[in-house]
Amino acid sequence: MNTQDPPEDRDGFRFRGGSNAIDLPATLQARLSPAPRELLGVPEDLARWLVSAGMAAETPQVTDGDLTTARALREAIYTLAGRQGGAETEAARETLNEIAAGLPAQPRLRSDGTVTLAGSAGALLVTLAREAVQLFGSDAAKSIRQCRSPTCTLYFIDTSRQGDRRWCSMAACGNKAKAAGFRRRKRASVKPAKRK
Ligand SMILES: [Zn+2]
């Protein structure tokens, strides 16, 4: 990471996990609630996400097929991050490998020492799938954790030295949990002490 990391929440999307691949599942918000919120509702949403993720320098053309692929990739990554095993995980692995087998975007080194990706939205999704393959196939996979907030389902790669990161975002879920704990303790302290 460089010293000028972009903010973790950008353009209505969350990029808290430490890799674009692990951040893709965040595009289905409140996924365990009765009313999840789809952030990739139309192709333009995916185009925006690809720009926000830093994968596309300019807004790419996105087809309905790309959108379907992105959602399939997203759910495969979410399932694999959960490491549950079983048939669902097997299906997710196959989906991921299928998408990763496509033609990826071309990385290009620019004169300023940064890299851009040249290719269609479909190619960028292949690149993203390959990033996920590399992630799940590496030691970093052991550091994938899910946010401890009971209402948050986001995954992140725990790169803390102690390996004890608990929240997808200290500024969001971490502070919310701290505030809730403070309110609980305050309530408890104003109650008359019960005799045991
Ligand atoms: Zn969280």
JSON list of N, CA and C and ligand atoms in Angstrom, two decimals, residues 16 147-149 152-154 167-169 172-174, ligand 1:
[
{"chain": "A", "resi": 16, "resn": "ARG", "atom": "N", "xyz": [-12.88, -2.05, 1.53]},
{"chain": "A", "resi": 16, "resn": "ARG", "atom": "CA", "xyz": [-12.26, -2.12, 2.85]},
{"chain": "A", "resi": 16, "resn": "ARG", "atom": "C", "xyz": [-11.41, -3.36, 3.04]},
{"chain": "A", "resi": 147, "resn": "CYS", "atom": "N", "xyz": [-15.89, -9.45, 8.98]},
{"chain": "A", "resi": 147, "resn": "CYS", "atom": "CA", "xyz": [-16.10, -8.40, 9.99]},
{"chain": "A", "resi": 147, "resn": "CYS", "atom": "C", "xyz": [-16.92, -8.95, 11.16]},
{"chain": "A", "resi": 148, "resn": "ARG", "atom": "N", "xyz": [-16.54, -8.56, 12.38]},
{"chain": "A", "resi": 148, "resn": "ARG", "atom": "CA", "xyz": [-17.20, -9.10, 13.57]},
{"chain": "A", "resi": 148, "resn": "ARG", "atom": "C", "xyz": [-18.51, -8.41, 13.90]},
{"chain": "A", "resi": 149, "resn": "SER", "atom": "N", "xyz": [-18.81, -7.33, 13.19]},
{"chain": "A", "resi": 149, "resn": "SER", "atom": "CA", "xyz": [-20.10, -6.69, 13.42]},
{"chain": "A", "resi": 149, "resn": "SER", "atom": "C", "xyz": [-21.21, -7.67, 13.04]},
{"chain": "A", "resi": 152, "resn": "CYS", "atom": "N", "xyz": [-22.75, -6.92, 9.65]},
{"chain": "A", "resi": 152, "resn": "CYS", "atom": "CA", "xyz": [-21.85, -6.69, 8.51]},
{"chain": "A", "resi": 152, "resn": "CYS", "atom": "C", "xyz": [-21.33, -8.04, 8.02]},
{"chain": "A", "resi": 153, "resn": "THR", "atom": "N", "xyz": [-21.30, -8.22, 6.73]},
{"chain": "A", "resi": 153, "resn": "THR", "atom": "CA", "xyz": [-20.86, -9.50, 6.17]},
{"chain": "A", "resi": 153, "resn": "THR", "atom": "C", "xyz": [-19.56, -9.36, 5.37]},
{"chain": "A", "resi": 154, "resn": "LEU", "atom": "N", "xyz": [-18.93, -8.20, 5.47]},
{"chain": "A", "resi": 154, "resn": "LEU", "atom": "CA", "xyz": [-17.76, -7.95, 4.62]},
{"chain": "A", "resi": 154, "resn": "LEU", "atom": "C", "xyz": [-16.55, -8.79, 5.04]},
{"chain": "A", "resi": 167, "resn": "TRP", "atom": "N", "xyz": [-12.51, -5.71, 12.43]},
{"chain": "A", "resi": 167, "resn": "TRP", "atom": "CA", "xyz": [-13.54, -4.97, 11.68]},
{"chain": "A", "resi": 167, "resn": "TRP", "atom": "C", "xyz": [-13.11, -4.75, 10.24]},
{"chain": "A", "resi": 168, "resn": "CYS", "atom": "N", "xyz": [-14.11, -4.73, 9.34]},
{"chain": "A", "resi": 168, "resn": "CYS", "atom": "CA", "xyz": [-13.83, -4.38, 7.95]},
{"chain": "A", "resi": 168, "resn": "CYS", "atom": "C", "xyz": [-13.28, -2.96, 7.91]},
{"chain": "A", "resi": 169, "resn": "SER", "atom": "N", "xyz": [-13.79, -2.15, 8.81]},
{"chain": "A", "resi": 169, "resn": "SER", "atom": "CA", "xyz": [-13.38, -0.74, 8.87]},
{"chain": "A", "resi": 169, "resn": "SER", "atom": "C", "xyz": [-13.43, -0.28, 10.31]},
{"chain": "A", "resi": 172, "resn": "ALA", "atom": "N", "xyz": [-15.85, 2.66, 10.52]},
{"chain": "A", "resi": 172, "resn": "ALA", "atom": "CA", "xyz": [-17.28, 2.36, 10.42]},
{"chain": "A", "resi": 172, "resn": "ALA", "atom": "C", "xyz": [-17.68, 1.34, 11.49]},
{"chain": "A", "resi": 173, "resn": "CYS", "atom": "N", "xyz": [-17.51, 0.06, 11.20]},
{"chain": "A", "resi": 173, "resn": "CYS", "atom": "CA", "xyz": [-17.99, -0.98, 12.12]},
{"chain": "A", "resi": 173, "resn": "CYS", "atom": "C", "xyz": [-17.28, -0.95, 13.47]},
{"chain": "A", "resi": 174, "resn": "GLY", "atom": "N", "xyz": [-15.99, -0.67, 13.49]},
{"chain": "A", "resi": 174, "resn": "GLY", "atom": "CA", "xyz": [-15.25, -0.65, 14.74]},
{"chain": "A", "resi": 174, "resn": "GLY", "atom": "C", "xyz": [-15.77, 0.41, 15.70]},
{"chain": "B", "resi": 1, "resn": "ZN", "atom": "ZN", "xyz": [-17.92, -4.35, 8.92]}
]
